[in-house]
JSON list of C-alpha atoms in Angstrom, two decimals:
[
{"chain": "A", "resi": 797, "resn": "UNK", "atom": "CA", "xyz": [17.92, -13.44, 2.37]},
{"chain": "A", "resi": 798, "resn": "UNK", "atom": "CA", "xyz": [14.87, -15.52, 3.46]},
{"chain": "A", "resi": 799, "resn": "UNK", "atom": "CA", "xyz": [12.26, -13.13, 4.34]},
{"chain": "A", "resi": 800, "resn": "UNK", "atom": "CA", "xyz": [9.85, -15.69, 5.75]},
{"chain": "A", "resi": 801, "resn": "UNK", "atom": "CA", "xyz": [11.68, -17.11, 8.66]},
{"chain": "A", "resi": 802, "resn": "UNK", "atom": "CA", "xyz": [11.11, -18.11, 12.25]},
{"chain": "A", "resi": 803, "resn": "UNK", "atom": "CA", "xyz": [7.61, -16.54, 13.40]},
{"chain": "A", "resi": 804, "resn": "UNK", "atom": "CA", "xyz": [6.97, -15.68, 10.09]},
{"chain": "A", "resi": 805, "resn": "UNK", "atom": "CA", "xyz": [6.94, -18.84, 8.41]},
{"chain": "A", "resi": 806, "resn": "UNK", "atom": "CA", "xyz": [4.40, -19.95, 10.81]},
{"chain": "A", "resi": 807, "resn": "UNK", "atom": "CA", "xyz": [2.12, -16.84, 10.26]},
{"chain": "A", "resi": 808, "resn": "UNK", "atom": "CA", "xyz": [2.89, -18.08, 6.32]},
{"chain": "A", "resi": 809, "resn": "UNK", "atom": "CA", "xyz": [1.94, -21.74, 7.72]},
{"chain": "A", "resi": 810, "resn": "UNK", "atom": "CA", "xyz": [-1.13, -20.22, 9.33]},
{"chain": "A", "resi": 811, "resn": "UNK", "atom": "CA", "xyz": [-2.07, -19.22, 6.20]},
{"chain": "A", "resi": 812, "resn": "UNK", "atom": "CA", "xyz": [-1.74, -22.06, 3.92]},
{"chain": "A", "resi": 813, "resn": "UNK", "atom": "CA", "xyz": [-3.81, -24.18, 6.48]},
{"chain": "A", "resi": 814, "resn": "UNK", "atom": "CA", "xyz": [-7.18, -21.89, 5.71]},
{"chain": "A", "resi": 815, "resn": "UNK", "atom": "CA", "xyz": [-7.09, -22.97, 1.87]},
{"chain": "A", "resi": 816, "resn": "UNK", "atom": "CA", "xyz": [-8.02, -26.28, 0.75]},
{"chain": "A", "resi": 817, "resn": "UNK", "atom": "CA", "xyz": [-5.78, -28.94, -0.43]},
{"chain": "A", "resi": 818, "resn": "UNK", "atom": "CA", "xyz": [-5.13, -28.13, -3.97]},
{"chain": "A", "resi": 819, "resn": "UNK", "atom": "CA", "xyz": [-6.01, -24.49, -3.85]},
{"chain": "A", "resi": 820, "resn": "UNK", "atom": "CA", "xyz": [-3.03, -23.47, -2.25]},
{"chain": "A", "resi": 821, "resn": "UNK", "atom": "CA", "xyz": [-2.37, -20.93, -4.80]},
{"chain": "A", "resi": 822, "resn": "UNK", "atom": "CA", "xyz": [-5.24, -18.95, -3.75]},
{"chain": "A", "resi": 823, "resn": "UNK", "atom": "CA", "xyz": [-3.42, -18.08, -0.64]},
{"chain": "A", "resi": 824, "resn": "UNK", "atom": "CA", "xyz": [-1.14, -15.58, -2.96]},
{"chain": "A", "resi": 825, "resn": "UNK", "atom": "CA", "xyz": [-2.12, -11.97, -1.57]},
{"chain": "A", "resi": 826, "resn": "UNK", "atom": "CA", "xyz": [-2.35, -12.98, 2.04]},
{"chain": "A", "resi": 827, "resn": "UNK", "atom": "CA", "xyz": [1.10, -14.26, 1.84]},
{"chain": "A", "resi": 828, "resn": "UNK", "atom": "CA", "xyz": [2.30, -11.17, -0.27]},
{"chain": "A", "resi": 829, "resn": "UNK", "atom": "CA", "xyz": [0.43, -9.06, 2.01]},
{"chain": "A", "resi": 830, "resn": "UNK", "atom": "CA", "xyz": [2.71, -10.87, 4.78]},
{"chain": "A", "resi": 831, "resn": "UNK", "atom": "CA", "xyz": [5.77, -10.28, 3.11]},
{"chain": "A", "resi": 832, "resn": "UNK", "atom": "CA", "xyz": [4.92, -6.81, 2.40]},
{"chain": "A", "resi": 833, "resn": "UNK", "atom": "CA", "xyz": [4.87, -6.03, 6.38]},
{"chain": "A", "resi": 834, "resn": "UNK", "atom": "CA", "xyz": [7.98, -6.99, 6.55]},
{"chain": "A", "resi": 835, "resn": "UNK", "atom": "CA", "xyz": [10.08, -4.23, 5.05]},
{"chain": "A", "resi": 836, "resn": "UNK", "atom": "CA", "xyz": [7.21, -2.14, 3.74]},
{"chain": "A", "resi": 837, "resn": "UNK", "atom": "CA", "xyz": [7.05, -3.66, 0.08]},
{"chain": "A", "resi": 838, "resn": "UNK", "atom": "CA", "xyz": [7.32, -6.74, -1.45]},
{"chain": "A", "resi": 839, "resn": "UNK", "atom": "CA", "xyz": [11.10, -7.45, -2.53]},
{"chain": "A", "resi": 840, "resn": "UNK", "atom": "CA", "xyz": [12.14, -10.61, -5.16]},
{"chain": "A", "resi": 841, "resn": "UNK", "atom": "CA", "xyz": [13.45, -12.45, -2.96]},
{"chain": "A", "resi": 842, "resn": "UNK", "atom": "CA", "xyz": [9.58, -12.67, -0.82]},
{"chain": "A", "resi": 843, "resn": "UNK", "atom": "CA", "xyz": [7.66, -13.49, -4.05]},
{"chain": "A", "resi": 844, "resn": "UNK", "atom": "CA", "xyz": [10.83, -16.21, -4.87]},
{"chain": "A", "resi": 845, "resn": "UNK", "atom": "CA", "xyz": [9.63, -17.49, -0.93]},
{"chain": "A", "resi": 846, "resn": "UNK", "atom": "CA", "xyz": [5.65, -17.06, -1.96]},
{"chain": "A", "resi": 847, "resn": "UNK", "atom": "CA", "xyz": [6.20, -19.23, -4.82]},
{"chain": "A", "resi": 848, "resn": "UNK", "atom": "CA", "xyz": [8.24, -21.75, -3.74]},
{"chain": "A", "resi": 849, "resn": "UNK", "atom": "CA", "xyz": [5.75, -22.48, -1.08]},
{"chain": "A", "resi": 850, "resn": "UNK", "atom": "CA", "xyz": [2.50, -22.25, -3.38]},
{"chain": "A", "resi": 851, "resn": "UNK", "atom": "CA", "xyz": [4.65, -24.33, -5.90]},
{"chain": "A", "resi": 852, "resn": "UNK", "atom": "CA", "xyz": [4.00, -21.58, -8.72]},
{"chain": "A", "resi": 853, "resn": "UNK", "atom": "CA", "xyz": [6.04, -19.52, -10.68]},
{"chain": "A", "resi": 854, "resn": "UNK", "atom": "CA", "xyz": [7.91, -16.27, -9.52]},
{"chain": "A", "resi": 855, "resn": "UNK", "atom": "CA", "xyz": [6.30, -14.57, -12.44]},
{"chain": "A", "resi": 856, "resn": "UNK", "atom": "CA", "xyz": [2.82, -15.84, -11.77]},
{"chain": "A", "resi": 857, "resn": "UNK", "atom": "CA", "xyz": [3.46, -14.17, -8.01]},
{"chain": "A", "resi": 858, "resn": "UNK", "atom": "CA", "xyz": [4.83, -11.22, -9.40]},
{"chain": "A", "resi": 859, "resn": "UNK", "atom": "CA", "xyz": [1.83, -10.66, -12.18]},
{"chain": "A", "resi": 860, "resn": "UNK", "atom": "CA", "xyz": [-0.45, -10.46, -8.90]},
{"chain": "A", "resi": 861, "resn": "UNK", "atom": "CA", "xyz": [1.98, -8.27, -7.03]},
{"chain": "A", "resi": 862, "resn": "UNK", "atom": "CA", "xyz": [2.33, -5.82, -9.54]},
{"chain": "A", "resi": 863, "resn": "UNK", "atom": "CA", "xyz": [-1.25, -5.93, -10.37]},
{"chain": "A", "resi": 864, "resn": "UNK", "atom": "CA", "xyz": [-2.85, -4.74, -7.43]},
{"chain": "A", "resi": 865, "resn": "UNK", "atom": "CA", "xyz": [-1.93, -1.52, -6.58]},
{"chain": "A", "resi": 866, "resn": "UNK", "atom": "CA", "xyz": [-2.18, -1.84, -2.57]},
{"chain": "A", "resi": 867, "resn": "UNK", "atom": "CA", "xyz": [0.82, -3.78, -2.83]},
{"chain": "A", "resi": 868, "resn": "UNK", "atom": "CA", "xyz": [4.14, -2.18, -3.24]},
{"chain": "A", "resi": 869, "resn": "UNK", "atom": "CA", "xyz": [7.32, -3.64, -4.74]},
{"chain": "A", "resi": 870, "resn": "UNK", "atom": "CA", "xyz": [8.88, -0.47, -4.71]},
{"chain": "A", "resi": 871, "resn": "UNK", "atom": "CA", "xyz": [10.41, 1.37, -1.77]},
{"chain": "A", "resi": 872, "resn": "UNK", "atom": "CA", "xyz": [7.45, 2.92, 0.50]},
{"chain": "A", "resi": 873, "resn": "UNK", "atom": "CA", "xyz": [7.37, 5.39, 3.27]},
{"chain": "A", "resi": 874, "resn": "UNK", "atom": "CA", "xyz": [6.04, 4.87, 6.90]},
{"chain": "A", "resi": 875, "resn": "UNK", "atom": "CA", "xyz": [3.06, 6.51, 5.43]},
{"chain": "A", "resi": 876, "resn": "UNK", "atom": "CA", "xyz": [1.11, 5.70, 2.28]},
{"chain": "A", "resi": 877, "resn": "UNK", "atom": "CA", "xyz": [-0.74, 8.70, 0.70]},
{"chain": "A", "resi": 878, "resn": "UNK", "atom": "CA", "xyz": [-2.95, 7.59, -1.98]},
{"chain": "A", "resi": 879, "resn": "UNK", "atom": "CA", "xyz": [-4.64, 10.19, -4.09]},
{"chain": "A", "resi": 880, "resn": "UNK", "atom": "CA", "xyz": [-8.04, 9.17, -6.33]},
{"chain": "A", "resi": 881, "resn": "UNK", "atom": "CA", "xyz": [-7.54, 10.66, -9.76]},
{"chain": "A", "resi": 882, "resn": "UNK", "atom": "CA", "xyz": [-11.14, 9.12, -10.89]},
{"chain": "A", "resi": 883, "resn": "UNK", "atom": "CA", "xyz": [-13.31, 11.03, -12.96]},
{"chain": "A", "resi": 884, "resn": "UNK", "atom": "CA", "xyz": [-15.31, 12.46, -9.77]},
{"chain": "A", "resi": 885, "resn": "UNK", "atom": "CA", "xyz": [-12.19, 13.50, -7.65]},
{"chain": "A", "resi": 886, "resn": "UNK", "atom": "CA", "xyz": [-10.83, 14.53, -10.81]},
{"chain": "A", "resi": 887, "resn": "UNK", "atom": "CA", "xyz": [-14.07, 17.04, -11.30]},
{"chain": "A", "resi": 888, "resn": "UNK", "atom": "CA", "xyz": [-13.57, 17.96, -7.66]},
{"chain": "A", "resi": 889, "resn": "UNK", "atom": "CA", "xyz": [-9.66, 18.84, -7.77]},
{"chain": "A", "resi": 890, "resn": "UNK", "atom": "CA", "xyz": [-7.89, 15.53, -7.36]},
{"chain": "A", "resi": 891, "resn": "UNK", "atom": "CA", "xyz": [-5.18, 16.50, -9.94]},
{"chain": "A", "resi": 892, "resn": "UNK", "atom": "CA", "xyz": [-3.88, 19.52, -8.12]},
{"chain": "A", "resi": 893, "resn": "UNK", "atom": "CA", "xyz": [-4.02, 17.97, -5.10]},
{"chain": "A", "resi": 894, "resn": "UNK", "atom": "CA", "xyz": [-2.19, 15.36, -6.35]},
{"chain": "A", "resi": 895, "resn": "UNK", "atom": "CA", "xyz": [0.34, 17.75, -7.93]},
{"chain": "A", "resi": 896, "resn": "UNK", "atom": "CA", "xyz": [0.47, 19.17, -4.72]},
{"chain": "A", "resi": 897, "resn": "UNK", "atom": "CA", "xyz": [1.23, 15.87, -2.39]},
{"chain": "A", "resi": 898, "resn": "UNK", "atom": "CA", "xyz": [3.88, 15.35, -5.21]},
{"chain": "A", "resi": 899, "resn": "UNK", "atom": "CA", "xyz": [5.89, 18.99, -4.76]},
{"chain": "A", "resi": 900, "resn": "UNK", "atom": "CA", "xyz": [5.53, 18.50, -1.23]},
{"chain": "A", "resi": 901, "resn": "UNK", "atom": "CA", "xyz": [6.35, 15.52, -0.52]},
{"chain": "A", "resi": 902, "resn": "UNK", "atom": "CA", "xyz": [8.72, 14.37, -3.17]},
{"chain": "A", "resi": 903, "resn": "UNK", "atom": "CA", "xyz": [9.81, 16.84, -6.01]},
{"chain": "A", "resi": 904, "resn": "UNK", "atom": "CA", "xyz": [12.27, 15.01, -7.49]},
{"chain": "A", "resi": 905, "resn": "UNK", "atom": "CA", "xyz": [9.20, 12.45, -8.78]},
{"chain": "A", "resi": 906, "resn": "UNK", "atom": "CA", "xyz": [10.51, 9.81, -6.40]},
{"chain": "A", "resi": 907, "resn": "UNK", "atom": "CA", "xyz": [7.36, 9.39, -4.92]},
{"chain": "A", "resi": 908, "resn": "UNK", "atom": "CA", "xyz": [8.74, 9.03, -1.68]},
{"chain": "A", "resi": 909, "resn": "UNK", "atom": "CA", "xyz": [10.47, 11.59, 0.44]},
{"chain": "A", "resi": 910, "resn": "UNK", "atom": "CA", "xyz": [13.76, 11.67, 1.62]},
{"chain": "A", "resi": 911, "resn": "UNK", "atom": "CA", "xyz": [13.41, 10.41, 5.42]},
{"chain": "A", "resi": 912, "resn": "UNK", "atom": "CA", "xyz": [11.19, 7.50, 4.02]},
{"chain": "A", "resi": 913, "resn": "UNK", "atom": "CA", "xyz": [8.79, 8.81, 5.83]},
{"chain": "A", "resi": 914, "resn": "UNK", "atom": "CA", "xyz": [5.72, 9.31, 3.35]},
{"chain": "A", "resi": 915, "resn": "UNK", "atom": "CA", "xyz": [5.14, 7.73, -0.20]},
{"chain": "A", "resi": 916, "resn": "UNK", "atom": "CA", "xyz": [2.67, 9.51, -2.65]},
{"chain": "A", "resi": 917, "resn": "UNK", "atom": "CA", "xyz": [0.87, 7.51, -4.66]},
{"chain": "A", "resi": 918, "resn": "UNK", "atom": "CA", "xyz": [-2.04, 8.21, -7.62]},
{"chain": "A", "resi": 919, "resn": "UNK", "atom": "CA", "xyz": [-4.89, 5.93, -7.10]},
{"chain": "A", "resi": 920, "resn": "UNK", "atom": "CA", "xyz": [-7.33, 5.11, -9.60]},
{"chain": "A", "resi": 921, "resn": "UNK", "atom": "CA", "xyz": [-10.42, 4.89, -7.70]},
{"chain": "A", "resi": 922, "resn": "UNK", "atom": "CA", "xyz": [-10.87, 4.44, -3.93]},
{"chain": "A", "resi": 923, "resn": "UNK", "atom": "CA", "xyz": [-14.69, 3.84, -4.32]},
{"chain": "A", "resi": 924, "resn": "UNK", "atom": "CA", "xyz": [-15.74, 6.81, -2.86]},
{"chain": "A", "resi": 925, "resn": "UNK", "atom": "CA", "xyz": [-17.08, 9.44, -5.06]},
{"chain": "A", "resi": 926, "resn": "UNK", "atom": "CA", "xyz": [-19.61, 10.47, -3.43]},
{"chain": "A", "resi": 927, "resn": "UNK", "atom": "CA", "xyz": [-16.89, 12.03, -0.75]},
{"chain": "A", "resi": 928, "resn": "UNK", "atom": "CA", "xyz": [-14.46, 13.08, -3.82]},
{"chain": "A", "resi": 929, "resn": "UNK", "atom": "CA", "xyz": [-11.86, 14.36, -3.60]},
{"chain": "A", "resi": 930, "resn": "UNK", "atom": "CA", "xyz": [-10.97, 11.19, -1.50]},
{"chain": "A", "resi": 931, "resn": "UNK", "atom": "CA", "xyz": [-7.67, 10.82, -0.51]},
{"chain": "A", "resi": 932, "resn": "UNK", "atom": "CA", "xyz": [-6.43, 7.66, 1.62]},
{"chain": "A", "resi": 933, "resn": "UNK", "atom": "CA", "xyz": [-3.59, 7.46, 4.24]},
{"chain": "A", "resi": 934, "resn": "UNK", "atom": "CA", "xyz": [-2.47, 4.36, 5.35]},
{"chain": "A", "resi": 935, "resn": "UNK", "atom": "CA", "xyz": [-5.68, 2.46, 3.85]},
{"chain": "A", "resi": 936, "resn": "UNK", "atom": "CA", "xyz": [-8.03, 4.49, 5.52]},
{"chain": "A", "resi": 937, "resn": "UNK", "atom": "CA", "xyz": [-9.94, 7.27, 3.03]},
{"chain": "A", "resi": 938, "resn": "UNK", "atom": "CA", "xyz": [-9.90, 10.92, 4.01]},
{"chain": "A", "resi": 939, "resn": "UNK", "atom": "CA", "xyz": [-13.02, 12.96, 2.36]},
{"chain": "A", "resi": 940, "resn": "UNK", "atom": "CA", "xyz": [-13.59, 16.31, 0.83]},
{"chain": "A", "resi": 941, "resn": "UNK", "atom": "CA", "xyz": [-10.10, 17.13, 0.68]},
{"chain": "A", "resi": 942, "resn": "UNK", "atom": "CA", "xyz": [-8.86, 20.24, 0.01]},
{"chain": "A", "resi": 943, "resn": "UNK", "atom": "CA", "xyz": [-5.37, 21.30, -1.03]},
{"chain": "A", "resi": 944, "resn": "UNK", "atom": "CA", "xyz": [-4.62, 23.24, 2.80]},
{"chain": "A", "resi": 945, "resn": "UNK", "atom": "CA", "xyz": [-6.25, 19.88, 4.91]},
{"chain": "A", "resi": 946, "resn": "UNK", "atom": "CA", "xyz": [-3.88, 17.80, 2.53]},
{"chain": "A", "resi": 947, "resn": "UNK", "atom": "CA", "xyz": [-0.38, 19.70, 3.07]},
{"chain": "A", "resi": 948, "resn": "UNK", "atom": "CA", "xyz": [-1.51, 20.18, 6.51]},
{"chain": "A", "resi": 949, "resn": "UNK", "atom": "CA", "xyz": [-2.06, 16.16, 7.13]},
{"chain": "A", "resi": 950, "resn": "UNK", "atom": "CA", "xyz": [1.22, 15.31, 4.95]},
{"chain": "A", "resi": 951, "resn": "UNK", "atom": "CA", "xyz": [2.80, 18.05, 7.54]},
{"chain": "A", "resi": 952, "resn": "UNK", "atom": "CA", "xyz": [1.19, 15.90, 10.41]},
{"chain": "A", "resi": 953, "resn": "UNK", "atom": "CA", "xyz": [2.69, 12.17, 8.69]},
{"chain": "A", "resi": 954, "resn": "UNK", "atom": "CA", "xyz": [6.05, 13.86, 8.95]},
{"chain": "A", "resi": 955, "resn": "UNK", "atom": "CA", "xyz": [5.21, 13.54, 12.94]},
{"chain": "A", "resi": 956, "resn": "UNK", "atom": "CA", "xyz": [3.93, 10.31, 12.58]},
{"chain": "A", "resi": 957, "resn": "UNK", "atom": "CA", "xyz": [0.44, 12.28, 13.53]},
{"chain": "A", "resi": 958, "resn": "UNK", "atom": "CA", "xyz": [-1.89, 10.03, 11.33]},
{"chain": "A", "resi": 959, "resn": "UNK", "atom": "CA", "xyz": [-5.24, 11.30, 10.31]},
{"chain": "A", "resi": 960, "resn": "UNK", "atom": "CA", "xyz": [-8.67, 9.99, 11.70]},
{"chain": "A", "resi": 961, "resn": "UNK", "atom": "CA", "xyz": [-10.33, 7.44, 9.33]},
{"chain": "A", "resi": 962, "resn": "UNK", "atom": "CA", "xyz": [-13.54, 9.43, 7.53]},
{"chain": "A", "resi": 963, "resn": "UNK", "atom": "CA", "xyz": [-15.64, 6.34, 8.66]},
{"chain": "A", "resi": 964, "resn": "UNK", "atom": "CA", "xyz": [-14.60, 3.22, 10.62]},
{"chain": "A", "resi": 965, "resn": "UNK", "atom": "CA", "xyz": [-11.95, 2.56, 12.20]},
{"chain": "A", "resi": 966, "resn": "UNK", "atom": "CA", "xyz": [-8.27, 3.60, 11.34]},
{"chain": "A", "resi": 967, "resn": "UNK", "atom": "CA", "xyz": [-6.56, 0.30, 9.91]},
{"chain": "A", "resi": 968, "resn": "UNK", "atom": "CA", "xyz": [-3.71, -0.89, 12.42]},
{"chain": "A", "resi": 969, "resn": "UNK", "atom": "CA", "xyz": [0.28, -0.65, 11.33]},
{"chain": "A", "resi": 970, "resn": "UNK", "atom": "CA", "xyz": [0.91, -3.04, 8.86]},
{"chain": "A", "resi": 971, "resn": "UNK", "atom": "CA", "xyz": [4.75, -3.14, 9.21]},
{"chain": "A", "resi": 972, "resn": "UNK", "atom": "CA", "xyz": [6.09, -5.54, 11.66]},
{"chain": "A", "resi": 973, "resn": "UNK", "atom": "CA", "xyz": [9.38, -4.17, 11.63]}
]
């Protein structure tokens, strides 16, 4: 099944144009990120497509795709939870909130609930300690969590009520389906 097709392959198009000739390759998370708002997480058969057009290997796609942790190649809820396990969340209580966002949301250590509607997800650091314990919904960091604001924002996901960004602005939808 071609994932980039139609509209798509044009936003992939789009793409390739910003890189120079010969540096194509570079273009590698932008296009995963593309594929990845497709159906949530990148599948085979969009890094086959990202490689075929940067003229790379599938594996050399899929080293990147499973390297960075923002992208998913396994199935992913509406919602991304991410919780910072670093050594200053981890001081503050990240484990048991994480342990907590995990009984909640998925206890059968699927990481993702049953409706598809939130994924749980350990993070190793989200680059804000000095907030900790940071958690981050849907790319956008929540601070000074504690275990009741967590269950009561996974509560909220469930009603597609997304939390307020703890600075900036909230990051739009990045599904296009």
């Amino acid at each position: 099944m071609a994932v980039l097709e139609g509209a798509l392959r044009a936003d992939a198009d789009r793409i390739l144009g910003r890189y120079p000739e010969g540096r194509e390759r570079s273009a590698v998370l932008p296009l995963l990120y593309l594929c990845q708002s497709i159906e949530g997480r990148v599948t085979d058969d969009g890094m086959r497509e990202v490689a075929q057009l940067l003229g790379i290997t599938t594996a050399e796609v899929r080293a990147v795709a499973t390297f960075y942790t923002m992208l998913r190649t396994e199935r992913t809820g509406r919602h991304v939870v991410c919780v910072c396990t670093n050594l200053s969340c981890a001081l503050r209580g990240a484990n048991d909130l994480l342990a907590a966002a995990r009984e909640a949301v998925a206890p059968d250590h699927s990481g993702t609930d049953a409706d598809g509607a939130i994924t749980v997800h350990e993070e190793e650091c989200l680059g804000a300690c000095d907030a900790a314990p940071v958690i981050q919904v849907n790319y956008a960091n929540v601070d000074r969590v504690t275990r009741e604001q967590l269950l009561a924002i996974l509560d909220g996901l469930r009603r597609d009520e997304v939390p307020a960004a703890a600075r900036g602005a909230t990051p739009a939808e990045d599904r296009k389906s």
